[in-house]
CSV table of C-alpha atoms in Angstrom, one decimal:
chain,number,residue,atom,x,y,z
A,1,UNK,CA,22.7,3.4,4.0
A,2,UNK,CA,24.4,5.5,6.7
A,3,UNK,CA,22.6,6.7,9.7
A,4,UNK,CA,24.2,10.2,9.8
A,5,UNK,CA,22.2,13.5,9.9
A,6,UNK,CA,22.8,14.2,6.2
A,7,UNK,CA,21.4,10.8,5.3
A,8,UNK,CA,18.4,11.2,7.5
A,9,UNK,CA,17.7,14.6,5.8
A,10,UNK,CA,18.0,13.0,2.4
A,11,UNK,CA,15.7,10.2,3.4
A,12,UNK,CA,13.1,12.6,4.7
A,13,UNK,CA,13.2,14.7,1.5
A,14,UNK,CA,12.8,11.5,-0.6
A,15,UNK,CA,9.3,10.9,0.9
A,16,UNK,CA,6.6,12.7,-1.2
A,17,UNK,CA,4.9,14.0,2.0
A,18,UNK,CA,8.1,15.9,3.0
A,19,UNK,CA,9.4,16.9,-0.5
A,20,UNK,CA,8.2,20.5,-0.2
A,21,UNK,CA,8.3,20.9,3.5
A,22,UNK,CA,10.7,23.8,4.7
A,23,UNK,CA,14.2,22.7,5.4
A,24,UNK,CA,14.0,24.1,9.0
A,25,UNK,CA,11.2,21.7,9.8
A,26,UNK,CA,13.2,18.7,8.6
A,27,UNK,CA,16.2,19.8,10.5
A,28,UNK,CA,14.1,19.8,13.7
A,29,UNK,CA,12.6,16.4,13.0
A,30,UNK,CA,15.8,14.6,11.9
A,31,UNK,CA,17.6,14.2,15.3
A,32,UNK,CA,14.7,12.2,16.7
A,33,UNK,CA,14.3,9.9,13.6
A,34,UNK,CA,15.1,6.2,14.1
A,35,UNK,CA,16.2,4.0,11.2
A,36,UNK,CA,14.6,0.5,11.1
A,37,UNK,CA,15.7,-2.4,9.0
A,38,UNK,CA,13.0,-5.1,8.8
A,39,UNK,CA,12.9,-8.5,7.2
A,40,UNK,CA,10.2,-10.0,5.1
A,41,UNK,CA,7.1,-11.0,7.1
A,42,UNK,CA,8.2,-8.9,10.0
A,43,UNK,CA,5.5,-6.6,11.4
A,44,UNK,CA,5.7,-2.9,11.2
A,45,UNK,CA,2.8,-2.4,13.6
A,46,UNK,CA,-0.3,-4.3,14.7
A,47,UNK,CA,-3.9,-3.4,15.3
A,48,UNK,CA,-4.5,-2.2,18.8
A,49,UNK,CA,-0.9,-1.2,19.3
A,50,UNK,CA,-0.1,2.4,20.4
A,51,UNK,CA,1.2,4.4,17.5
A,52,UNK,CA,4.9,5.1,18.0
A,53,UNK,CA,5.0,7.7,15.2
A,54,UNK,CA,5.1,8.2,11.5
A,55,UNK,CA,6.8,5.5,9.5
A,56,UNK,CA,8.5,6.5,6.3
A,57,UNK,CA,9.0,3.5,4.0
A,58,UNK,CA,12.3,4.1,2.3
A,59,UNK,CA,12.8,0.7,0.6
A,60,UNK,CA,10.6,-2.4,0.2
A,61,UNK,CA,6.9,-3.2,0.3
A,62,UNK,CA,4.4,-3.3,3.1
A,63,UNK,CA,1.0,-5.1,3.3
A,64,UNK,CA,-1.6,-3.2,5.2
A,65,UNK,CA,-4.5,-5.5,6.3
A,66,UNK,CA,-7.3,-6.3,8.7
A,67,UNK,CA,-7.4,-9.7,10.4
A,68,UNK,CA,-10.0,-11.7,12.4
A,69,UNK,CA,-8.2,-13.9,14.8
A,70,UNK,CA,-9.0,-17.6,15.2
A,71,UNK,CA,-11.1,-17.2,18.3
A,72,UNK,CA,-13.3,-14.5,16.8
A,73,UNK,CA,-13.6,-16.4,13.5
A,74,UNK,CA,-14.5,-19.6,15.3
A,75,UNK,CA,-17.5,-17.9,17.0
A,76,UNK,CA,-18.6,-16.4,13.7
A,77,UNK,CA,-18.6,-19.7,11.6
A,78,UNK,CA,-19.7,-22.3,14.1
A,79,UNK,CA,-16.4,-23.4,15.6
A,80,UNK,CA,-13.9,-23.3,12.7
A,81,UNK,CA,-10.3,-22.8,13.8
A,82,UNK,CA,-9.2,-20.9,10.7
A,83,UNK,CA,-8.3,-17.2,10.7
A,84,UNK,CA,-9.1,-14.6,8.0
A,85,UNK,CA,-7.4,-11.5,6.7
A,86,UNK,CA,-8.3,-8.8,4.2
A,87,UNK,CA,-5.6,-6.9,2.4
A,88,UNK,CA,-6.4,-3.2,2.4
A,89,UNK,CA,-3.5,-1.9,0.4
A,90,UNK,CA,0.0,-2.8,-0.8
A,91,UNK,CA,2.3,0.1,0.0
A,92,UNK,CA,5.5,0.6,-2.0
A,93,UNK,CA,8.4,2.9,-1.2
A,94,UNK,CA,8.7,5.8,-0.9
A,95,UNK,CA,5.6,6.2,1.2
A,96,UNK,CA,4.2,7.2,4.5
A,97,UNK,CA,2.6,4.8,7.1
A,98,UNK,CA,1.0,5.5,10.5
A,99,UNK,CA,-1.2,8.5,9.8
A,100,UNK,CA,-3.6,7.1,12.5
A,101,UNK,CA,-1.4,9.0,15.0
A,102,UNK,CA,-3.2,12.1,13.8
A,103,UNK,CA,-6.4,10.7,15.3
A,104,UNK,CA,-7.4,11.3,18.9
A,105,UNK,CA,-6.7,7.8,20.2
A,106,UNK,CA,-3.4,7.3,18.3
A,107,UNK,CA,-4.1,3.5,18.2
A,108,UNK,CA,-3.4,1.5,15.0
A,109,UNK,CA,-6.7,0.2,13.6
A,110,UNK,CA,-5.0,-2.2,11.1
A,111,UNK,CA,-1.9,-4.4,10.7
A,112,UNK,CA,1.2,-3.7,8.6
A,113,UNK,CA,3.7,-6.4,7.7
A,114,UNK,CA,6.7,-6.3,5.4
A,115,UNK,CA,6.2,-8.1,2.1
A,116,UNK,CA,9.9,-7.8,1.4
A,117,UNK,CA,13.0,-6.8,3.3
A,118,UNK,CA,12.8,-3.1,3.8
A,119,UNK,CA,14.1,0.1,5.4
A,120,UNK,CA,11.9,2.5,7.4
A,121,UNK,CA,12.4,5.8,9.2
A,122,UNK,CA,10.4,6.2,12.3
A,123,UNK,CA,9.5,9.8,13.4
A,124,UNK,CA,8.3,9.7,17.0
A,125,UNK,CA,4.8,10.9,17.6
A,126,UNK,CA,5.9,13.6,20.0
A,127,UNK,CA,8.3,15.2,17.5
A,128,UNK,CA,5.7,15.1,14.7
A,129,UNK,CA,2.9,16.5,16.8
A,130,UNK,CA,5.1,19.3,18.1
A,131,UNK,CA,5.9,20.3,14.5
A,132,UNK,CA,2.3,20.0,13.4
A,133,UNK,CA,1.3,22.6,16.1
A,134,UNK,CA,3.8,25.1,14.8
A,135,UNK,CA,4.2,24.3,11.1
A,136,UNK,CA,1.2,24.8,8.8
A,137,UNK,CA,3.3,23.6,5.9
A,138,UNK,CA,3.8,20.1,7.5
A,139,UNK,CA,0.2,20.0,8.5
A,140,UNK,CA,-1.0,20.8,5.0
A,141,UNK,CA,1.3,18.1,3.4
A,142,UNK,CA,0.3,15.4,5.8
A,143,UNK,CA,-3.4,16.3,5.4
A,144,UNK,CA,-3.0,16.0,1.6
A,145,UNK,CA,-1.3,12.6,2.0
A,146,UNK,CA,-4.1,11.3,4.3
A,147,UNK,CA,-6.7,12.7,1.9
A,148,UNK,CA,-5.2,11.0,-1.0
A,149,UNK,CA,-5.2,7.7,0.8
A,150,UNK,CA,-8.8,8.1,1.9
A,151,UNK,CA,-9.8,8.9,-1.7
A,152,UNK,CA,-8.1,5.7,-2.9
A,153,UNK,CA,-9.9,3.7,-0.2
A,154,UNK,CA,-13.3,5.2,-1.2
A,155,UNK,CA,-12.5,4.3,-4.8
A,156,UNK,CA,-11.8,0.7,-3.7
A,157,UNK,CA,-15.1,0.5,-1.7
A,158,UNK,CA,-17.0,1.8,-4.8
A,159,UNK,CA,-15.3,-0.8,-7.0
A,160,UNK,CA,-16.1,-3.6,-4.5
A,161,UNK,CA,-19.8,-2.7,-4.3
A,162,UNK,CA,-20.5,-1.6,-7.9
A,163,UNK,CA,-18.1,-3.8,-10.0
A,164,UNK,CA,-17.9,-7.5,-10.7
A,165,UNK,CA,-14.8,-9.4,-9.7
A,166,UNK,CA,-13.6,-9.5,-13.3
A,167,UNK,CA,-14.1,-5.7,-13.7
A,168,UNK,CA,-12.1,-5.1,-10.5
A,169,UNK,CA,-9.2,-7.2,-11.8
A,170,UNK,CA,-9.1,-5.4,-15.1
A,171,UNK,CA,-9.3,-2.0,-13.4
A,172,UNK,CA,-6.4,-3.0,-11.1
A,173,UNK,CA,-4.2,-4.1,-14.1
A,174,UNK,CA,-4.9,-0.9,-15.9
A,175,UNK,CA,-4.7,1.5,-13.0
A,176,UNK,CA,-2.8,0.2,-10.0
A,177,UNK,CA,-0.3,-2.4,-11.4
A,178,UNK,CA,3.3,-1.4,-11.4
A,179,UNK,CA,3.9,-0.8,-15.2
A,180,UNK,CA,7.2,-1.4,-16.9
A,181,UNK,CA,7.9,1.3,-19.5
A,182,UNK,CA,4.3,2.3,-19.9
A,183,UNK,CA,3.0,4.0,-23.0
A,184,UNK,CA,0.9,7.2,-22.8
A,185,UNK,CA,-2.4,6.2,-21.1
A,186,UNK,CA,-5.3,5.9,-23.5
A,187,UNK,CA,-3.2,5.3,-26.7
A,188,UNK,CA,-4.3,1.7,-26.9
A,189,UNK,CA,-0.7,0.4,-26.9
A,190,UNK,CA,0.8,-2.5,-25.1
A,191,UNK,CA,2.3,-2.6,-21.6
A,192,UNK,CA,3.7,-5.0,-19.1
A,193,UNK,CA,2.3,-5.1,-15.5
A,194,UNK,CA,4.4,-6.4,-12.7
A,195,UNK,CA,2.3,-7.5,-9.8
A,196,UNK,CA,3.9,-5.9,-6.7
A,197,UNK,CA,3.0,-8.9,-4.4
A,198,UNK,CA,1.9,-12.5,-4.7
A,199,UNK,CA,-1.3,-13.4,-6.5
A,200,UNK,CA,-2.8,-14.4,-3.2
A,201,UNK,CA,-2.1,-10.9,-1.7
A,202,UNK,CA,-3.5,-9.2,-4.8
A,203,UNK,CA,-6.6,-11.4,-4.7
A,204,UNK,CA,-7.3,-10.4,-1.1
A,205,UNK,CA,-6.7,-6.7,-2.1
A,206,UNK,CA,-9.4,-7.1,-4.8
A,207,UNK,CA,-11.7,-9.1,-2.5
A,208,UNK,CA,-11.7,-12.3,-4.5
A,209,UNK,CA,-10.4,-15.7,-3.6
A,210,UNK,CA,-7.0,-16.8,-5.0
A,211,UNK,CA,-8.8,-19.4,-7.0
A,212,UNK,CA,-11.3,-16.9,-8.5
A,213,UNK,CA,-8.4,-14.5,-9.3
A,214,UNK,CA,-6.6,-17.3,-11.1
A,215,UNK,CA,-9.7,-18.2,-13.1
A,216,UNK,CA,-10.2,-14.5,-14.1
A,217,UNK,CA,-6.6,-14.2,-15.3
A,218,UNK,CA,-7.0,-17.5,-17.2
A,219,UNK,CA,-10.2,-16.3,-18.8
A,220,UNK,CA,-8.6,-13.0,-19.9
A,221,UNK,CA,-5.6,-14.9,-21.2
A,222,UNK,CA,-7.8,-17.3,-23.2
A,223,UNK,CA,-9.4,-14.2,-24.9
A,224,UNK,CA,-6.0,-12.9,-25.9
A,225,UNK,CA,-6.4,-9.8,-23.6
A,226,UNK,CA,-3.4,-10.6,-21.5
A,227,UNK,CA,-0.4,-13.0,-21.3
A,228,UNK,CA,0.6,-14.2,-17.8
A,229,UNK,CA,4.2,-15.2,-16.9
A,230,UNK,CA,4.3,-15.6,-13.1
A,231,UNK,CA,3.9,-12.0,-11.7
A,232,UNK,CA,4.4,-10.4,-15.1
A,233,UNK,CA,1.3,-9.7,-17.1
A,234,UNK,CA,1.6,-8.4,-20.6
A,235,UNK,CA,-1.3,-6.4,-22.0
A,236,UNK,CA,-1.1,-6.4,-25.9
A,237,UNK,CA,-3.8,-3.7,-26.2
A,238,UNK,CA,-4.7,-1.6,-23.2
A,239,UNK,CA,-7.8,-0.1,-24.9
A,240,UNK,CA,-9.1,-3.5,-25.8
A,241,UNK,CA,-8.7,-4.7,-22.2
A,242,UNK,CA,-10.3,-1.5,-20.9
A,243,UNK,CA,-13.4,-2.2,-23.1
A,244,UNK,CA,-13.7,-5.6,-21.4
A,245,UNK,CA,-14.3,-3.8,-18.0
């Protein structure tokens, strides 16, 4: 991928949040954009860090998570030295990260780390905020992006508090899994789900232990509802699996 102005413009336009933003706005943002190539397990940003700007994930996958450090965890469990993390979401390109810059403090409240090698485009806070003050189109699109993410998080909280672990796993497979050649939703046909991250990461996302997640998959497989092959999960009958939830 080249770093020229034309390529930056193409990258900006590829992100859903900028797809319908006027060309003039993108032309003003493009000169300040910085291309970042990050490796697997490399942090994008960390909790408490000042927000540099808006990150556009152009390629790869990012894990967004909260973490209790060892010192804090030791106090909470009587001296244990282990840490603990909770995956909030797995973000796949193309997508936007760093909307916390829109808040008053502009401090990251979560951590974000690459799950794979990836490419990001960083739009500095100053440039984005300048455009937000003068471009209602950009403000509306960013607000829609943030609102969509908030709605997804609210849905996840509802699932966590109102559904069993097995129901959460089934709902994830039917709704959130990356589906290979999916049929029309609701036709009861088969599909194959490719887990976008390790089973441990998906387990944390669904607020179950890796062991419990494996047991749920094994139980669903023993009932003939799914067939598991590493990260690939084949669902012979989506309607039948949905009835299980």
